[in-house]
mmCIF file of C-alpha atoms and ligand atoms in Angstrom:
data_model
loop_
_atom_site.group_PDB
_atom_site.id
_atom_site.type_symbol
_atom_site.label_atom_id
_atom_site.label_comp_id
_atom_site.label_asym_id
_atom_site.label_seq_id
_atom_site.Cartn_x
_atom_site.Cartn_y
_atom_site.Cartn_z
ATOM 1 C CA MET A 1 11.999 -21.062 9.329
ATOM 2 C CA PRO A 2 10.357 -21.845 5.580
ATOM 3 C CA ALA A 3 6.850 -19.340 5.361
ATOM 4 C CA ASP A 4 4.514 -22.380 4.592
ATOM 5 C CA ILE A 5 5.359 -23.156 8.370
ATOM 6 C CA VAL A 6 4.992 -20.335 9.687
ATOM 7 C CA TRP A 7 1.731 -19.494 8.533
ATOM 8 C CA LYS A 8 0.343 -22.699 8.745
ATOM 9 C CA ASN A 9 -3.107 -22.666 10.972
ATOM 10 C CA HIS A 10 -3.281 -19.158 10.973
ATOM 11 C CA ILE A 11 -6.412 -17.597 10.487
ATOM 12 C CA ALA A 12 -7.443 -14.914 7.998
ATOM 13 C CA LEU A 13 -11.030 -13.048 7.223
ATOM 14 C CA VAL A 14 -10.750 -11.980 3.206
ATOM 15 C CA THR A 15 -14.623 -9.975 2.465
ATOM 16 C CA GLY A 16 -15.669 -9.904 -1.418
ATOM 17 C CA ALA A 17 -14.370 -13.407 -1.545
ATOM 18 C CA SER A 18 -17.056 -14.585 -4.163
ATOM 19 C CA ARG A 19 -15.335 -13.567 -6.816
ATOM 20 C CA GLY A 20 -12.479 -11.430 -8.585
ATOM 21 C CA ILE A 21 -10.169 -10.279 -6.372
ATOM 22 C CA GLY A 22 -11.233 -11.311 -3.297
ATOM 23 C CA GLN A 23 -11.963 -14.814 -4.210
ATOM 24 C CA ALA A 24 -7.948 -15.026 -5.863
ATOM 25 C CA ILE A 25 -6.871 -13.692 -2.449
ATOM 26 C CA ALA A 26 -8.759 -16.691 -0.449
ATOM 27 C CA VAL A 27 -7.490 -19.564 -2.947
ATOM 28 C CA ARG A 28 -3.807 -17.761 -2.465
ATOM 29 C CA LEU A 29 -4.048 -17.812 1.120
ATOM 30 C CA ALA A 30 -5.105 -21.050 1.482
ATOM 31 C CA ARG A 31 -2.975 -22.511 -0.486
ATOM 32 C CA GLU A 32 -0.258 -21.523 2.141
ATOM 33 C CA GLY A 33 -1.917 -23.470 4.773
ATOM 34 C CA ILE A 34 -3.891 -20.509 6.391
ATOM 35 C CA GLN A 35 -7.627 -21.156 7.374
ATOM 36 C CA MET A 36 -9.771 -18.849 5.730
ATOM 37 C CA ILE A 37 -13.089 -17.412 6.417
ATOM 38 C CA ILE A 38 -14.750 -15.559 3.269
ATOM 39 C CA THR A 39 -17.703 -13.623 3.314
ATOM 40 C CA ALA A 40 -19.744 -11.927 0.444
ATOM 41 C CA ARG A 41 -23.490 -11.768 -0.420
ATOM 42 C CA ASP A 42 -23.936 -14.466 -2.846
ATOM 43 C CA ALA A 43 -23.900 -18.043 -0.632
ATOM 44 C CA GLU A 44 -24.051 -20.059 -3.403
ATOM 45 C CA ALA A 45 -21.069 -18.435 -5.307
ATOM 46 C CA LEU A 46 -19.003 -18.110 -1.799
ATOM 47 C CA GLN A 47 -19.631 -22.001 -1.697
ATOM 48 C CA GLN A 48 -17.845 -22.480 -4.698
ATOM 49 C CA THR A 49 -14.601 -20.563 -3.525
ATOM 50 C CA VAL A 50 -14.790 -23.112 -0.766
ATOM 51 C CA THR A 51 -15.334 -25.877 -2.999
ATOM 52 C CA ARG A 52 -12.155 -24.357 -4.563
ATOM 53 C CA ILE A 53 -10.075 -24.048 -1.885
ATOM 54 C CA GLU A 54 -10.849 -27.547 -0.235
ATOM 55 C CA LYS A 55 -10.129 -29.385 -3.648
ATOM 56 C CA ASP A 56 -6.273 -27.324 -3.133
ATOM 57 C CA GLY A 57 -6.512 -28.997 0.322
ATOM 58 C CA GLY A 58 -6.766 -25.865 2.390
ATOM 59 C CA THR A 59 -9.608 -25.175 4.768
ATOM 60 C CA ALA A 60 -12.557 -22.258 4.681
ATOM 61 C CA VAL A 61 -15.919 -21.537 5.755
ATOM 62 C CA ALA A 62 -18.336 -19.260 4.044
ATOM 63 C CA ILE A 63 -20.266 -16.719 6.130
ATOM 64 C CA PRO A 64 -22.650 -14.892 3.983
ATOM 65 C CA CYS A 65 -23.006 -11.094 4.846
ATOM 66 C CA ASP A 66 -24.477 -8.213 3.394
ATOM 67 C CA LEU A 67 -21.555 -5.468 4.259
ATOM 68 C CA ALA A 68 -23.644 -2.385 3.256
ATOM 69 C CA VAL A 69 -25.782 -3.532 6.245
ATOM 70 C CA PRO A 70 -23.660 -2.132 9.843
ATOM 71 C CA ALA A 71 -25.042 -5.313 12.374
ATOM 72 C CA GLN A 72 -24.144 -7.545 10.094
ATOM 73 C CA ALA A 73 -20.421 -5.975 9.548
ATOM 74 C CA GLN A 74 -20.249 -6.891 13.134
ATOM 75 C CA SER A 75 -21.781 -9.714 13.717
ATOM 76 C CA LEU A 76 -19.382 -10.764 10.807
ATOM 77 C CA ALA A 77 -16.578 -10.065 13.047
ATOM 78 C CA GLN A 78 -17.931 -11.825 15.807
ATOM 79 C CA ALA A 79 -18.445 -15.060 13.683
ATOM 80 C CA ALA A 80 -15.335 -14.623 12.210
ATOM 81 C CA VAL A 81 -13.264 -14.606 15.205
ATOM 82 C CA ALA A 82 -15.009 -17.499 16.864
ATOM 83 C CA CYS A 83 -15.090 -19.552 13.873
ATOM 84 C CA PHE A 84 -11.048 -21.474 14.723
ATOM 85 C CA GLY A 85 -10.554 -19.386 17.621
ATOM 86 C CA GLY A 86 -8.790 -16.272 17.067
ATOM 87 C CA LEU A 87 -8.152 -14.095 13.739
ATOM 88 C CA ASP A 88 -4.548 -12.940 12.393
ATOM 89 C CA ILE A 89 -5.331 -11.326 9.053
ATOM 90 C CA LEU A 90 -8.095 -9.012 7.598
ATOM 91 C CA VAL A 91 -8.354 -8.329 3.932
ATOM 92 C CA ASN A 92 -11.401 -5.364 3.571
ATOM 93 C CA ASN A 93 -11.687 -6.199 0.323
ATOM 94 C CA ALA A 94 -15.561 -5.865 -0.793
ATOM 95 C CA GLY A 95 -16.315 -3.072 -2.373
ATOM 96 C CA THR A 96 -18.516 -1.603 -5.315
ATOM 97 C CA GLY A 97 -18.151 1.051 -7.849
ATOM 98 C CA LEU A 98 -20.350 3.544 -9.583
ATOM 99 C CA ASN A 99 -19.917 5.311 -13.080
ATOM 100 C CA LYS A 100 -22.074 8.254 -13.073
ATOM 101 C CA PRO A 101 -22.187 11.878 -13.392
ATOM 102 C CA VAL A 102 -22.333 13.834 -10.350
ATOM 103 C CA GLU A 103 -25.499 15.279 -11.369
ATOM 104 C CA GLU A 104 -27.156 11.893 -11.871
ATOM 105 C CA SER A 105 -26.227 10.136 -8.784
ATOM 106 C CA SER A 106 -29.040 10.221 -5.941
ATOM 107 C CA GLU A 107 -27.982 9.691 -2.046
ATOM 108 C CA GLU A 108 -28.872 6.571 -1.798
ATOM 109 C CA ASP A 109 -25.953 5.897 -4.435
ATOM 110 C CA TRP A 110 -23.329 8.128 -2.059
ATOM 111 C CA ASP A 111 -24.794 6.159 1.317
ATOM 112 C CA ARG A 112 -24.225 2.446 -0.450
ATOM 113 C CA LEU A 113 -20.646 3.007 -1.758
ATOM 114 C CA PHE A 114 -19.638 4.445 1.774
ATOM 115 C CA ALA A 115 -21.369 1.704 3.313
ATOM 116 C CA ILE A 116 -19.698 -0.856 1.616
ATOM 117 C CA ASN A 117 -16.420 0.899 0.723
ATOM 118 C CA ALA A 118 -15.819 2.794 3.983
ATOM 119 C CA LYS A 119 -18.299 2.231 6.895
ATOM 120 C CA ALA A 120 -17.758 -1.577 6.441
ATOM 121 C CA PRO A 121 -13.961 -1.712 6.971
ATOM 122 C CA PHE A 122 -13.635 0.480 9.707
ATOM 123 C CA LEU A 123 -16.392 -1.582 11.728
ATOM 124 C CA LEU A 124 -14.561 -4.986 11.016
ATOM 125 C CA CYS A 125 -11.033 -3.508 11.314
ATOM 126 C CA ARG A 126 -12.561 -2.029 15.229
ATOM 127 C CA GLU A 127 -13.881 -5.373 15.985
ATOM 128 C CA CYS A 128 -11.618 -7.301 15.235
ATOM 129 C CA LEU A 129 -9.457 -5.501 17.062
ATOM 130 C CA PRO A 130 -9.093 -7.122 20.219
ATOM 131 C CA ALA A 131 -8.472 -10.513 18.506
ATOM 132 C CA LEU A 132 -5.961 -9.233 16.019
ATOM 133 C CA LYS A 133 -4.086 -8.036 19.350
ATOM 134 C CA LEU A 134 -3.490 -11.677 20.569
ATOM 135 C CA SER A 135 -1.899 -13.027 17.107
ATOM 136 C CA LYS A 136 1.592 -13.215 16.783
ATOM 137 C CA ARG A 137 1.782 -11.550 13.092
ATOM 138 C CA PRO A 138 -1.143 -9.336 13.099
ATOM 139 C CA THR A 139 -2.196 -7.819 9.660
ATOM 140 C CA ILE A 140 -4.842 -5.819 7.904
ATOM 141 C CA ILE A 141 -5.119 -4.857 4.400
ATOM 142 C CA ASN A 142 -7.198 -2.953 2.844
ATOM 143 C CA ILE A 143 -8.060 -2.835 -1.088
ATOM 144 C CA GLY A 144 -8.334 0.507 -1.671
ATOM 145 C CA SER A 145 -7.718 2.098 -5.530
ATOM 146 C CA VAL A 146 -6.325 4.198 -7.467
ATOM 147 C CA VAL A 147 -9.059 6.657 -7.117
ATOM 148 C CA GLY A 148 -8.313 6.554 -3.712
ATOM 149 C CA ILE A 149 -5.499 9.042 -4.600
ATOM 150 C CA LYS A 150 -6.441 10.281 -8.056
ATOM 151 C CA GLY A 151 -9.739 11.347 -9.105
ATOM 152 C CA TYR A 152 -11.824 9.857 -11.838
ATOM 153 C CA TYR A 153 -14.202 11.193 -14.464
ATOM 154 C CA ARG A 154 -17.838 9.957 -13.792
ATOM 155 C CA GLN A 155 -16.758 8.364 -10.359
ATOM 156 C CA ALA A 156 -16.528 11.032 -8.234
ATOM 157 C CA LEU A 157 -18.838 8.914 -5.438
ATOM 158 C CA TYR A 158 -16.456 5.870 -5.737
ATOM 159 C CA THR A 159 -13.645 8.023 -5.762
ATOM 160 C CA ALA A 160 -14.661 9.632 -2.369
ATOM 161 C CA SER A 161 -15.598 6.354 -0.622
ATOM 162 C CA LYS A 162 -12.105 5.255 -1.375
ATOM 163 C CA HIS A 163 -10.469 8.291 -0.460
ATOM 164 C CA ALA A 164 -12.194 8.040 2.895
ATOM 165 C CA LEU A 165 -10.715 4.546 3.326
ATOM 166 C CA MET A 166 -6.989 5.841 2.434
ATOM 167 C CA GLY A 167 -7.425 8.225 5.184
ATOM 168 C CA PHE A 168 -8.619 5.519 7.528
ATOM 169 C CA THR A 169 -6.295 3.104 6.632
ATOM 170 C CA LYS A 170 -3.500 5.668 7.553
ATOM 171 C CA VAL A 171 -4.444 6.543 11.120
ATOM 172 C CA LEU A 172 -5.424 3.161 12.022
ATOM 173 C CA ALA A 173 -1.976 1.918 10.779
ATOM 174 C CA GLU A 174 -0.400 4.951 13.316
ATOM 175 C CA GLU A 175 -2.890 3.466 16.020
ATOM 176 C CA ALA A 176 -2.480 -0.351 15.538
ATOM 177 C CA GLN A 177 1.335 0.243 15.234
ATOM 178 C CA ALA A 178 1.599 -0.121 19.311
ATOM 179 C CA PHE A 179 -0.004 -3.668 19.136
ATOM 180 C CA GLY A 180 2.703 -4.867 16.231
ATOM 181 C CA ILE A 181 -0.125 -5.054 13.734
ATOM 182 C CA ARG A 182 0.484 -3.926 10.705
ATOM 183 C CA VAL A 183 -1.773 -1.819 8.434
ATOM 184 C CA HIS A 184 -1.402 -1.767 4.555
ATOM 185 C CA ALA A 185 -3.387 -0.500 1.700
ATOM 186 C CA ILE A 186 -3.038 -2.295 -2.012
ATOM 187 C CA ASN A 187 -4.505 0.552 -4.526
ATOM 188 C CA PRO A 188 -4.590 -1.637 -8.034
ATOM 189 C CA GLY A 189 -5.920 0.870 -11.156
ATOM 190 C CA GLY A 190 -7.826 -1.693 -13.769
ATOM 191 C CA VAL A 191 -7.991 -5.237 -12.700
ATOM 192 C CA ASN A 192 -9.910 -7.800 -14.573
ATOM 193 C CA THR A 193 -13.122 -8.179 -12.808
ATOM 194 C CA SER A 194 -16.902 -7.596 -13.582
ATOM 195 C CA LEU A 195 -16.202 -4.645 -11.269
ATOM 196 C CA ILE A 196 -14.092 -3.242 -14.216
ATOM 197 C CA THR A 197 -16.205 -4.499 -17.224
ATOM 198 C CA GLN A 198 -18.960 -2.279 -15.381
ATOM 199 C CA MET A 199 -16.803 0.786 -14.955
ATOM 200 C CA ARG A 200 -14.933 0.826 -17.727
ATOM 201 C CA PRO A 201 -16.114 -1.080 -20.695
ATOM 202 C CA ASP A 202 -14.181 0.803 -23.000
ATOM 203 C CA LEU A 203 -10.496 -1.476 -21.247
ATOM 204 C CA ASP A 204 -9.251 -4.246 -23.083
ATOM 205 C CA PRO A 205 -9.399 -7.240 -20.810
ATOM 206 C CA ALA A 206 -6.311 -8.381 -22.001
ATOM 207 C CA GLN A 207 -4.684 -5.437 -21.082
ATOM 208 C CA LEU A 208 -5.952 -5.777 -17.429
ATOM 209 C CA ILE A 209 -4.048 -6.251 -14.000
ATOM 210 C CA GLN A 210 -4.733 -10.187 -12.953
ATOM 211 C CA PRO A 211 -6.695 -11.051 -9.889
ATOM 212 C CA GLU A 212 -4.113 -13.144 -8.867
ATOM 213 C CA GLU A 213 -1.466 -10.502 -9.304
ATOM 214 C CA ILE A 214 -2.805 -8.844 -6.203
ATOM 215 C CA ALA A 215 -3.121 -11.978 -4.265
ATOM 216 C CA GLU A 216 0.758 -12.311 -4.504
ATOM 217 C CA ILE A 217 0.498 -8.636 -3.488
ATOM 218 C CA VAL A 218 -1.068 -9.913 -0.569
ATOM 219 C CA TRP A 219 0.976 -12.800 -0.023
ATOM 220 C CA PHE A 220 4.191 -10.322 0.143
ATOM 221 C CA LEU A 221 3.286 -7.991 2.214
ATOM 222 C CA LEU A 222 2.556 -11.042 5.190
ATOM 223 C CA THR A 223 5.582 -12.627 4.474
ATOM 224 C CA HIS A 224 7.892 -9.574 4.240
ATOM 225 C CA ARG A 225 7.919 -8.588 7.702
ATOM 226 C CA GLY A 226 11.179 -6.755 7.956
ATOM 227 C CA ASN A 227 11.937 -3.620 9.364
ATOM 228 C CA GLY A 228 10.577 -1.665 6.726
ATOM 229 C CA ILE A 229 6.950 -1.623 5.987
ATOM 230 C CA LEU A 230 5.083 -1.108 2.674
ATOM 231 C CA ASP A 231 2.234 1.390 4.250
ATOM 232 C CA ASP A 232 0.473 1.257 0.592
ATOM 233 C CA ILE A 233 1.119 0.030 -2.726
ATOM 234 C CA HIS A 234 -0.032 1.258 -5.738
ATOM 235 C CA VAL A 235 -0.474 -1.347 -8.708
ATOM 236 C CA ARG A 236 -0.486 0.590 -12.035
ATOM 237 C CA ARG A 237 -1.474 -0.979 -15.601
ATOM 238 C CA ALA A 238 1.373 -2.000 -17.292
ATOM 239 C CA SER A 239 -0.231 -0.705 -20.928
ATOM 240 C CA GLY A 240 -1.768 2.198 -18.824
ATOM 241 C CA SER A 241 -2.456 5.285 -20.975
ATOM 242 C CA PRO A 242 -2.153 8.401 -19.117
ATOM 243 C CA TRP A 243 0.137 6.970 -16.764
ATOM 244 C CA TYR A 244 -3.007 5.386 -14.684
HETATM 245 N N1 NAP B 1 -11.774 -4.706 -10.592
HETATM 246 C C1 NAP B 1 -10.999 -3.359 -10.363
HETATM 247 O O1 NAP B 1 -10.583 -2.877 -11.304
HETATM 248 C C2 NAP B 1 -10.105 -2.301 -9.348
HETATM 249 C C3 NAP B 1 -9.134 -1.423 -9.056
HETATM 250 C C4 NAP B 1 -9.373 -1.104 -8.016
HETATM 251 C C5 NAP B 1 -9.924 -1.203 -6.851
HETATM 252 N N2 NAP B 1 -10.553 -2.327 -6.760
HETATM 253 C C6 NAP B 1 -11.036 -3.441 -5.588
HETATM 254 O O2 NAP B 1 -10.869 -4.110 -5.429
HETATM 255 C C7 NAP B 1 -11.901 -4.589 -4.442
HETATM 256 C C8 NAP B 1 -12.424 -5.835 -5.262
HETATM 257 O O3 NAP B 1 -13.095 -5.783 -6.437
HETATM 258 P P1 NAP B 1 -13.134 -6.772 -7.453
HETATM 259 O O4 NAP B 1 -12.588 -5.949 -8.671
HETATM 260 O O5 NAP B 1 -12.853 -8.021 -7.488
HETATM 261 O O6 NAP B 1 -14.937 -6.655 -7.856
HETATM 262 P P2 NAP B 1 -15.798 -7.905 -7.996
HETATM 263 O O7 NAP B 1 -15.280 -8.832 -9.158
HETATM 264 O O8 NAP B 1 -17.357 -6.998 -8.327
HETATM 265 O O9 NAP B 1 -16.327 -8.225 -6.626
HETATM 266 C C9 NAP B 1 -16.657 -7.568 -5.896
HETATM 267 C C10 NAP B 1 -16.833 -8.302 -4.498
HETATM 268 O O10 NAP B 1 -17.560 -7.224 -2.918
HETATM 269 C C11 NAP B 1 -18.205 -8.446 -2.584
HETATM 270 N N3 NAP B 1 -19.808 -7.287 -2.337
HETATM 271 C C12 NAP B 1 -20.168 -6.250 -3.306
HETATM 272 N N4 NAP B 1 -21.250 -5.657 -2.791
HETATM 273 C C13 NAP B 1 -21.148 -6.658 -1.332
HETATM 274 C C14 NAP B 1 -22.166 -6.071 0.255
HETATM 275 N N5 NAP B 1 -23.105 -5.164 0.019
HETATM 276 N N6 NAP B 1 -21.788 -7.526 1.067
HETATM 277 C C15 NAP B 1 -20.519 -8.241 0.920
HETATM 278 N N7 NAP B 1 -19.934 -8.253 -0.223
HETATM 279 C C16 NAP B 1 -20.198 -7.183 -0.759
HETATM 280 C C17 NAP B 1 -18.808 -9.147 -3.805
HETATM 281 O O11 NAP B 1 -20.000 -10.158 -3.394
HETATM 282 P P3 NAP B 1 -20.956 -10.149 -3.750
HETATM 283 O O12 NAP B 1 -21.961 -9.503 -4.790
HETATM 284 O O13 NAP B 1 -21.937 -11.823 -3.351
HETATM 285 O O14 NAP B 1 -21.497 -9.655 -2.204
HETATM 286 C C18 NAP B 1 -17.984 -9.768 -4.837
HETATM 287 O O15 NAP B 1 -16.979 -10.389 -3.878
HETATM 288 C C19 NAP B 1 -13.114 -3.270 -4.669
HETATM 289 O O16 NAP B 1 -13.002 -3.266 -3.002
HETATM 290 C C20 NAP B 1 -12.604 -2.614 -5.169
HETATM 291 O O17 NAP B 1 -12.899 -1.281 -5.219
HETATM 292 C C21 NAP B 1 -11.109 -3.027 -7.956
#
């Protein structure tokens, strides 16, 4: 069966879809007929993503939410499942970075990064699992980072939070397998978004990975449902030196 027929009317929740990688993922999936629920804090920017999707003939509903607040993450999951009456795809993309040496980093920095980058994906996965178990093609994709595997200078807190997300994803994948839920991590190097401008102003924007390239990998993961599974994908800048 062609991919567009298989995926039409599936339902996806994508976090951090007001800009950057999340927006590119939302636009890409909506193009395939997937009904989108998108979230971020900035309601106006989120609405712009909805408008863009609708212009392309897609369907999207915006639910603004601050994922740093656990209660909001939990009610987002409930609202998302209620929105179109189920859920097939959860993309935990929202994230925040920090470029600061350990000595200058505060407890508040640690708590904020862990709340958004690690705790919110945990809460959303946990709250969405009952709905995903009812789906024919349930998939969770967590957007990690190269710093989920390596450690980068001045990025200890960001690195720690993405390592936490990676550890969580590995075990969730094993637990979710019994229900046919596929769980993947995508770990990019520098992608051309506002986050990298803030974290790595030294990188040449022309050499960064494009958000649309990550969106294409998400689509590949959704449509590749053979007997082999890609647990995690590392996406390196082609011009990267050193290797990442
Ligand atoms: N860009 C890179 O080089 C790169 C590399 C590796 C991994 N990543 C990861 O990719 C993901 C997306 O990053 P990006 O590069 O697209 O960054 P971005 O352009 O800064 O976008 C981040 C998104 O997350 C949302 N977000 C941030 N804090 C939030 C909060 N408290 N509650 C709800 N939503 C929140 C933002 O929306 P609001 O501000 O409106 O809330 C925005 O939509 C992140 O997990 C990041 O760690 C990025």
